[in-house]
Amino acid sequence: MIGEQQLDRLAEIAVKIGVNVQPGQELIINAPIDARVLVQLVAAHAYRVGASLVVPFYNDDFVVRARFENAEDSSFDFAPTWLYEGIRRSLSEGAAMLSVVGADPTVLAGFDPKRIGRMQRAQAAAARPMRNLISSFTVNWSVIAFATPAWARSVFPDDIESVAVEKLWHAILSATRADRDDPVSAWREHADQLLDRCETLNAKRFEALHFRGPGTDLRVGLIDDHVWVGGATEALNGIVCLPNLPTEEVFTMPHRERVDGVVRASKPLVHGGVLIEDIAVRFEKGRIVEAYASRGEEIFRSLVATDEGAARLGEVALVPEASPVARSGLTFRNTLFDENAASHIALGQAYAFTRRGGGGPEAGANESLIHVDWMIGSDRVDVDGITPEGSVVPVMRAGAFVI
Amino acid sequence: MIGEQQLDRLAEIAVKIGVNVQPGQELIINAPIDARVLVQLVAAHAYRVGASLVVPFYNDDFVVRARFENAEDSSFDFAPTWLYEGIRRSLSEGAAMLSVVGADPTVLAGFDPKRIGRMQRAQAAAARPMRNLISSFTVNWSVIAFATPAWARSVFPDDIESVAVEKLWHAILSATRADRDDPVSAWREHADQLLDRCETLNAKRFEALHFRGPGTDLRVGLIDDHVWVGGATEALNGIVCLPNLPTEEVFTMPHRERVDGVVRASKPLVHGGVLIEDIAVRFEKGRIVEAYASRGEEIFRSLVATDEGAARLGEVALVPEASPVARSGLTFRNTLFDENAASHIALGQAYAFTRRGGGGPEAGANESLIHVDWMIGSDRVDVDGITPEGSVVPVMRAGAFVI
């Protein structure tokens, strides 16, 4: 089991580097109930740096499962709108937010995909005003992970639970640099490197990226005035946060109508408690026109059908195969980690801050209730940048940056 | 440890008899994080009877303690107003509420009483609009208990934890009749008996109650048009609920200016994580003018000073010494149980439904941010009713009803 000292260091990184909680600021924490010990340490660090109030919300997979096992069919269109509205209000009044991920990736395996889809749509609609404040970085926020037993068993199915938990903790602490002597300095240095990479890519002003690999031949047109972003982010309230711990990606905004070709996922996607494997899709003029998966295909199709924008891209991200997450060789079945192990694309809502002048459909920015990342990069995938003049610039070769 | 079957029965009673959750109704659950296994069972029962949505909130004593150990002084005037407002909105739209009590009764022992008082005032002010919907029975609600290890250790300090938890569960299941063959019928029968008692007392139209015992000589003037209430309550939404499990009390509304004499508490009061022992106070014209306690006196004085109405009474309740809770002989250090073991009075807000025509200060009903019950009855206390004509009617002798 992870030691109290290491857990405390992770909590400290989350408060000081991740969210960067300010004196007098309220902190809302979202966490699996199994992560309570980390939440308690985070609360202590947040109060120590001067937080006015820490409000934890614990999510309980068993209550979710009790719903699918017992509720009337009509239940699945309900979501606690009033709760999301309350959190939205608190964020709009200046609260910061920390999400702890680590729920059982397959908590809803075996339940009716249609009901899962309805529940997810209802929640996405209820949460949208709140999520807009997060995705627009109106306030500082961050996401970290906790190795719950259920998640660990899912990542290491062949190990007994205690061994699985220990292995997952080892991977989390390594990926989040919490095992280093001075993790705060390590993160500052790493964030500077990501910033340099963004500046290089921004200087190129690529018109498109071209992904090539097994089952993949995809041209992702970038929106005019796109901005590459990565590492630390200055929120609109002036506070610099590191929104994902770990983070290895640099990302920008595709044009919602300029994506063409085929692409095959390089890792499974876990979405809403269901595992979706071997995704393969074809895009035409920005829109998914064919979609397959060897497992969870119905959930994936239902996801893509959420709304018009759910079949289009809101983000494209580049991640080298040399990242600590990728080097672990694991499939974490959790987007926070898997998206930092491989280049990826995201269906749904675009981030306004990845374009100069912001988003908006008239400019070609995608809009949707959803934002779901899935991995398409690997050491067998190459990426080229296409300049406005049509010349081809190698960006990644076998998963490594060459630019 | 309590068996899954007994816990499930308690969950079933809470849903069907306590809250009486209706098809299509949302259920909000408030519970200590240690009570998660009960919450999961309650959620299953609520969904089974047709709840549209179950929204659990878990309270974490460690996060509260982290605040007192680490926060800046200014923190203690903050409360999550937005969260209480969200719950208020949900209740006003028809949600029901179940509170699970069982937090460590002494979680805040040793911390600065002034800060505890400030935190409690801030929370009471933030929660007031929500509490008004509860205390006015705008919706159906209930309170049940879960034997957390911290609570059990506090009730049975001489036992090892596992024994203490088992003893406390035994007491809870006995007091809540969850150990009977047919607890649902047992509760219906008991609720009828409480109703009969209310009808007897209502027919008397007493002007005042007179409590006499060791250290106690207290005249509690009742408000004109007072109504005795007990057992099941029909909420304004038409749903009959049993707001406390267990419940043994019948209660009504004192006149805020007509309470005179001295009274000594017959059990310790646990309020806001602090134990207050041997309370003794003197009332003049309804108001506390002297207040003492052998332990926690500063917290008690701070409570009484919350606002003008906090030094006056909002409730007087009669409970026989023969109740299952009283027969256990235990001091539970928890109001849900201790108030059902002994006659009691409550400082603060009056319940509008305990007077025909409702509350309001012009009629003599008390108003306050707080409502705190404390026990004054025992087998050494007698209670008389005083009729408008001045005659004296014995109501209780040595803690037993004689009316």
Coordinates of C-alpha atoms in Angstrom, one line a residue, chain B:
Chain B
M1 CA -21.1 -6.6 13.4
I2 CA -24.7 -6.1 12.2
G3 CA -25.8 -8.5 9.5
E4 CA -26.6 -7.4 6.0
Q5 CA -30.2 -8.6 6.4
Q6 CA -30.8 -6.3 9.5
L7 CA -29.2 -3.4 7.8
D8 CA -31.4 -4.0 4.7
R9 CA -34.4 -4.0 6.9
L10 CA -33.5 -0.7 8.5
A11 CA -33.0 0.7 5.0
E12 CA -36.4 -0.6 4.0
I13 CA -38.1 1.0 7.0
A14 CA -36.3 4.3 6.3
V15 CA -37.6 4.3 2.7
K16 CA -41.1 2.9 3.2
I17 CA -42.1 4.2 6.7
G18 CA -39.6 7.0 7.5
V19 CA -39.5 9.0 4.3
N20 CA -42.3 7.1 2.5
V21 CA -40.6 7.8 -0.9
Q22 CA -43.1 8.1 -3.7
P23 CA -42.8 6.9 -7.3
G24 CA -41.2 9.6 -9.4
Q25 CA -39.8 11.4 -6.3
E26 CA -36.2 12.4 -6.0
L27 CA -34.5 11.4 -2.7
I28 CA -31.6 13.4 -1.2
I29 CA -29.6 11.5 1.4
N30 CA -27.2 13.1 3.9
A31 CA -25.0 10.7 5.7
P32 CA -21.6 10.2 7.5
I33 CA -19.1 8.7 5.0
D34 CA -18.8 5.6 7.4
A35 CA -22.5 4.9 6.7
R36 CA -22.0 4.3 3.0
V37 CA -23.2 0.7 3.2
L38 CA -26.6 1.7 4.6
V39 CA -26.8 4.5 2.0
Q40 CA -26.3 2.0 -0.8
L41 CA -29.1 -0.2 0.6
V42 CA -31.4 2.8 1.0
A43 CA -30.7 3.8 -2.6
A44 CA -31.6 0.4 -3.8
H45 CA -34.9 0.4 -1.8
A46 CA -35.7 4.0 -3.0
Y47 CA -35.2 3.0 -6.6
R48 CA -37.3 -0.1 -6.1
V49 CA -40.3 2.0 -4.9
G50 CA -39.9 4.2 -8.0
A51 CA -37.6 7.1 -7.0
S52 CA -36.5 9.1 -10.0
L53 CA -33.1 9.9 -8.6
V54 CA -31.1 9.3 -5.4
V55 CA -28.5 11.9 -4.6
P56 CA -26.2 11.0 -1.6
F57 CA -24.1 13.6 0.2
Y58 CA -21.4 12.1 2.4
N59 CA -20.1 14.1 5.4
D60 CA -16.5 13.5 6.3
D61 CA -15.5 14.3 9.9
F62 CA -11.8 14.2 8.9
V63 CA -12.3 17.1 6.5
V64 CA -14.0 19.1 9.3
R65 CA -11.2 18.4 11.6
A66 CA -8.6 19.3 8.9
R67 CA -10.3 22.7 8.8
F68 CA -10.0 23.3 12.5
E69 CA -6.4 22.1 12.4
N70 CA -5.2 24.1 9.4
A71 CA -7.6 26.9 8.3
E72 CA -7.1 30.6 8.6
D73 CA -9.2 32.3 11.3
S74 CA -11.3 34.0 8.6
S75 CA -12.4 30.6 7.2
F76 CA -14.9 30.0 10.1
D77 CA -17.4 32.5 8.9
F78 CA -17.9 30.7 5.5
A79 CA -20.5 28.1 4.6
P80 CA -21.5 26.6 1.3
T81 CA -24.6 28.7 0.8
W82 CA -24.8 27.6 -2.9
L83 CA -25.1 24.0 -1.8
Y84 CA -27.9 24.6 0.7
E85 CA -29.6 26.7 -1.9
G86 CA -29.4 23.9 -4.4
I87 CA -30.9 21.4 -1.9
R88 CA -33.6 24.0 -1.1
R89 CA -34.4 24.3 -4.7
S90 CA -34.6 20.5 -5.1
L91 CA -36.9 20.2 -2.1
S92 CA -39.1 23.0 -3.3
E93 CA -39.4 21.0 -6.6
G94 CA -40.6 18.0 -4.7
A95 CA -37.6 16.0 -3.6
A96 CA -37.7 14.1 -0.3
M97 CA -34.9 14.0 2.2
L98 CA -33.3 11.3 4.5
S99 CA -30.7 12.3 7.0
V100 CA -28.5 9.6 8.5
V101 CA -27.0 10.6 11.9
G102 CA -24.0 8.9 13.5
A103 CA -21.1 11.3 13.2
D104 CA -18.5 11.3 16.0
P105 CA -20.3 13.2 18.8
T106 CA -17.0 14.7 19.9
V107 CA -15.3 15.4 16.6
L108 CA -14.6 19.0 17.6
A109 CA -13.6 18.4 21.2
G110 CA -10.7 20.6 22.1
F111 CA -11.0 23.1 19.3
D112 CA -11.7 26.8 20.0
P113 CA -15.3 27.2 21.1
K114 CA -15.5 30.7 19.5
R115 CA -14.6 29.2 16.1
I116 CA -17.0 26.4 16.5
G117 CA -19.8 28.9 17.3
R118 CA -18.9 31.0 14.3
M119 CA -18.9 28.0 12.0
Q120 CA -22.3 26.8 13.4
R121 CA -23.8 30.3 12.9
A122 CA -22.5 30.6 9.4
Q123 CA -23.9 27.1 8.5
A124 CA -27.2 27.8 10.2
A125 CA -27.7 31.0 8.3
A126 CA -26.8 29.4 5.0
A127 CA -29.0 26.4 5.7
R128 CA -32.0 28.4 6.9
P129 CA -34.1 28.5 3.7
M130 CA -33.5 24.8 3.2
R131 CA -34.3 24.0 6.9
N132 CA -37.5 26.0 6.7
L133 CA -38.8 23.6 4.0
I134 CA -38.0 20.7 6.3
S135 CA -39.3 22.1 9.5
S136 CA -42.5 23.2 7.8
F137 CA -42.9 19.7 6.3
T138 CA -43.2 21.1 2.8
V139 CA -41.9 17.7 1.8
N140 CA -41.7 14.3 3.4
W141 CA -38.4 13.6 5.2
S142 CA -36.9 11.4 7.9
V143 CA -33.9 10.9 10.1
I144 CA -32.4 7.5 10.9
A145 CA -29.1 6.4 12.5
F146 CA -26.0 4.4 11.7
A147 CA -23.6 3.1 14.3
T148 CA -20.3 4.5 13.1
P149 CA -17.2 3.3 15.0
A150 CA -16.5 6.8 16.3
W151 CA -20.0 7.2 17.7
A152 CA -20.0 3.7 19.2
R153 CA -16.6 4.3 21.0
S154 CA -18.1 7.5 22.4
V155 CA -21.2 5.7 23.8
F156 CA -19.2 2.7 25.0
P157 CA -15.8 4.0 25.9
D158 CA -14.8 1.0 28.0
D159 CA -15.4 -1.5 25.2
I160 CA -13.1 -2.4 22.3
E161 CA -14.4 -0.9 19.0
S162 CA -16.0 -4.0 17.5
V163 CA -17.9 -4.7 20.8
A164 CA -18.9 -1.1 21.1
V165 CA -20.2 -1.1 17.5
E166 CA -22.2 -4.3 18.1
K167 CA -23.7 -2.9 21.3
L168 CA -24.7 0.3 19.6
W169 CA -26.3 -1.5 16.6
H170 CA -28.2 -3.7 19.0
A171 CA -29.6 -0.5 20.7
I172 CA -30.4 1.1 17.4
L173 CA -32.2 -1.9 16.0
S174 CA -34.2 -2.3 19.2
A175 CA -35.1 1.3 19.4
T176 CA -36.1 1.5 15.7
R177 CA -38.1 -1.8 16.1
A178 CA -36.0 -3.1 13.2
D179 CA -35.4 -6.3 15.2
R180 CA -39.1 -7.2 15.2
D181 CA -40.7 -9.7 12.8
D182 CA -42.8 -7.1 11.1
P183 CA -41.3 -3.7 11.8
V184 CA -43.6 -2.0 9.4
S185 CA -46.7 -3.1 11.3
A186 CA -45.0 -2.3 14.6
W187 CA -44.4 1.2 13.5
R188 CA -48.0 1.7 12.3
E189 CA -49.3 0.5 15.6
H190 CA -46.9 2.7 17.6
A191 CA -47.7 5.8 15.5
D192 CA -51.4 5.2 16.3
Q193 CA -50.7 5.2 20.0
L194 CA -48.8 8.5 19.7
L195 CA -51.7 10.0 17.8
D196 CA -54.1 8.9 20.6
R197 CA -51.9 10.6 23.2
C198 CA -51.9 13.8 21.1
E199 CA -55.7 13.8 21.0
T200 CA -55.9 13.4 24.8
L201 CA -53.5 16.3 25.3
N202 CA -55.2 18.5 22.7
A203 CA -58.6 18.0 24.3
K204 CA -57.2 19.4 27.6
R205 CA -56.1 22.8 26.1
F206 CA -53.5 23.3 28.9
E207 CA -52.3 26.9 29.5
A208 CA -49.0 25.6 30.8
L209 CA -46.9 22.6 31.8
H210 CA -45.2 22.5 35.1
F211 CA -42.0 20.3 35.4
R212 CA -40.8 19.4 38.9
G213 CA -37.7 17.4 39.9
P214 CA -34.2 17.6 41.2
G215 CA -33.0 21.1 40.3
T216 CA -36.1 21.7 38.1
D217 CA -39.1 23.9 38.8
L218 CA -40.1 25.1 35.4
R219 CA -43.4 26.5 34.2
V220 CA -43.7 26.3 30.3
G221 CA -46.6 28.4 29.1
L222 CA -48.1 27.0 25.9
I223 CA -49.0 29.2 23.0
D224 CA -52.8 29.8 22.4
D225 CA -54.1 27.3 19.8
H226 CA -51.1 25.0 20.3
V227 CA -51.4 21.6 18.7
W228 CA -49.8 18.4 20.1
V229 CA -48.0 16.4 17.4
G230 CA -46.3 13.1 17.4
G231 CA -45.6 10.0 15.3
A232 CA -46.5 10.2 11.7
T233 CA -46.8 13.6 10.0
E234 CA -48.7 14.4 6.8
A235 CA -46.4 16.7 4.9
L236 CA -47.8 19.6 2.9
N237 CA -47.3 17.5 -0.3
G238 CA -49.9 15.1 1.1
I239 CA -47.3 12.3 1.9
V240 CA -47.4 10.8 5.4
C241 CA -43.9 10.3 6.8
L242 CA -42.4 9.4 10.1
P243 CA -39.8 12.1 10.5
N244 CA -37.7 10.4 13.2
L245 CA -36.8 6.7 13.6
P246 CA -37.1 6.1 16.5
T247 CA -39.8 8.5 17.6
E248 CA -41.4 8.4 21.0
E249 CA -42.2 12.0 21.7
V250 CA -45.4 14.1 21.5
F251 CA -44.6 17.8 21.3
T252 CA -46.1 21.2 21.0
M253 CA -45.3 25.0 20.9
P254 CA -44.4 27.0 24.0
H255 CA -45.2 30.8 24.1
R256 CA -41.9 32.5 23.6
E257 CA -42.5 34.9 26.6
R258 CA -44.2 32.6 29.1
V259 CA -41.4 30.3 30.4
D260 CA -40.3 30.9 34.0
G261 CA -38.2 29.0 36.6
V262 CA -35.2 26.8 36.8
V263 CA -34.4 23.6 34.9
R264 CA -31.5 21.1 35.0
A265 CA -30.7 18.8 32.0
S266 CA -31.2 15.1 32.7
K267 CA -28.7 14.0 30.0
P268 CA -25.7 15.5 28.3
L269 CA -26.2 17.5 25.1
V270 CA -24.0 16.8 22.1
H271 CA -24.0 19.8 19.9
G272 CA -21.8 20.4 16.9
G273 CA -19.2 17.9 17.8
V274 CA -18.9 19.0 21.5
L275 CA -20.3 17.4 24.6
I276 CA -22.1 19.7 27.0
E277 CA -22.8 18.3 30.5
D278 CA -24.9 19.3 33.5
I279 CA -26.7 22.2 31.9
A280 CA -28.7 24.3 34.4
V281 CA -30.5 27.4 33.4
R282 CA -33.0 30.0 34.7
F283 CA -35.8 31.4 32.5
E284 CA -37.5 34.8 33.1
K285 CA -40.4 35.8 30.9
G286 CA -39.4 33.2 28.4
R287 CA -35.7 34.1 28.2
I288 CA -32.7 32.4 29.6
V289 CA -31.1 34.8 32.1
E290 CA -28.6 32.4 33.7
A291 CA -26.8 29.4 32.1
Y292 CA -24.3 27.0 33.5
A293 CA -22.7 23.7 32.5
S294 CA -20.0 21.6 34.1
R295 CA -18.5 20.9 30.6
G296 CA -18.8 22.8 27.4
E297 CA -20.3 25.9 29.1
E298 CA -18.7 28.3 26.6
I299 CA -20.2 26.5 23.7
F300 CA -23.6 26.4 25.4
R301 CA -23.5 30.1 26.1
S302 CA -22.4 30.8 22.5
L303 CA -25.3 28.7 21.3
V304 CA -27.8 30.6 23.5
A305 CA -26.3 33.9 22.2
T306 CA -26.8 32.9 18.5
D307 CA -29.7 35.3 18.1
E308 CA -32.6 36.7 20.2
G309 CA -34.7 33.5 19.8
A310 CA -31.8 31.2 20.7
A311 CA -32.4 32.0 24.4
R312 CA -36.1 31.1 24.2
L313 CA -38.1 27.9 23.6
G314 CA -39.5 26.7 20.3
E315 CA -40.7 23.2 21.5
V316 CA -41.7 21.3 24.5
A317 CA -41.9 17.5 24.3
L318 CA -43.1 14.6 26.6
V319 CA -41.6 11.2 26.4
P320 CA -42.3 8.3 28.8
E321 CA -39.5 6.5 30.6
A322 CA -41.0 3.3 29.4
S323 CA -40.0 4.0 25.8
P324 CA -37.6 1.4 24.2
V325 CA -34.9 4.1 24.0
A326 CA -35.3 5.0 27.6
R327 CA -35.4 1.4 28.7
S328 CA -32.0 0.8 27.1
G329 CA -30.6 3.0 29.9
L330 CA -28.0 4.4 27.5
T331 CA -27.0 8.0 26.9
F332 CA -26.6 7.9 23.1
R333 CA -24.9 11.3 22.9
N334 CA -27.1 11.8 19.9
T335 CA -30.3 13.9 19.9
L336 CA -32.3 11.5 17.7
F337 CA -32.1 8.9 20.4
D338 CA -31.7 10.9 23.6
E339 CA -34.7 13.1 22.8
N340 CA -36.8 9.9 22.5
A341 CA -35.6 8.7 25.9
A342 CA -36.7 11.8 27.9
S343 CA -39.1 14.7 28.0
H344 CA -37.3 17.7 26.5
I345 CA -37.4 21.3 25.5
A346 CA -35.8 23.0 22.5
L347 CA -34.1 26.3 22.2
G348 CA -34.8 28.3 19.1
Q349 CA -37.1 28.0 16.1
A350 CA -40.7 26.8 16.7
Y351 CA -42.4 24.4 14.3
A352 CA -45.3 26.3 12.6
F353 CA -47.4 23.1 12.4
T354 CA -47.6 22.9 16.2
R355 CA -50.0 25.8 16.3
R356 CA -53.4 26.2 14.5
G357 CA -52.8 29.1 12.2
G358 CA -49.1 28.6 12.2
G359 CA -46.2 30.4 13.8
G360 CA -45.2 34.0 13.7
P361 CA -43.8 36.2 16.5
E362 CA -47.0 38.2 16.9
A363 CA -48.7 35.1 18.2
G364 CA -45.9 34.3 20.6
A365 CA -44.1 31.7 18.4
N366 CA -40.3 31.7 18.7
E367 CA -38.0 32.4 15.8
S368 CA -34.3 31.6 15.5
L369 CA -31.6 30.2 13.3
I370 CA -31.2 27.3 15.7
H371 CA -33.4 24.5 17.0
V372 CA -31.6 22.5 19.7
D373 CA -33.3 19.9 21.9
W374 CA -32.1 19.1 25.3
M375 CA -33.4 16.6 27.8
I376 CA -35.0 17.6 31.1
G377 CA -37.2 14.5 31.9
S378 CA -36.3 11.5 34.0
D379 CA -38.0 9.0 36.4
R380 CA -37.5 11.7 39.0
V381 CA -39.4 14.4 37.2
D382 CA -43.2 15.0 37.4
V383 CA -45.2 17.0 35.0
D384 CA -48.5 18.8 35.6
G385 CA -50.9 20.4 33.2
I386 CA -52.3 23.8 34.2
T387 CA -55.8 24.5 32.8
P388 CA -57.0 28.0 31.8
E389 CA -59.0 28.0 35.0
G390 CA -55.9 27.3 37.0
S391 CA -56.6 23.7 38.1
V392 CA -53.7 21.3 38.1
V393 CA -53.9 18.0 36.1
P394 CA -51.2 15.3 36.7
V395 CA -49.7 14.4 33.3
M396 CA -46.6 12.4 34.2
R397 CA -45.5 10.9 37.4
A398 CA -41.9 9.6 37.8
G399 CA -41.6 9.8 34.0
A400 CA -44.7 7.8 33.2
F401 CA -47.9 9.2 31.6
V402 CA -50.8 9.2 34.1
I403 CA -53.2 11.2 31.9

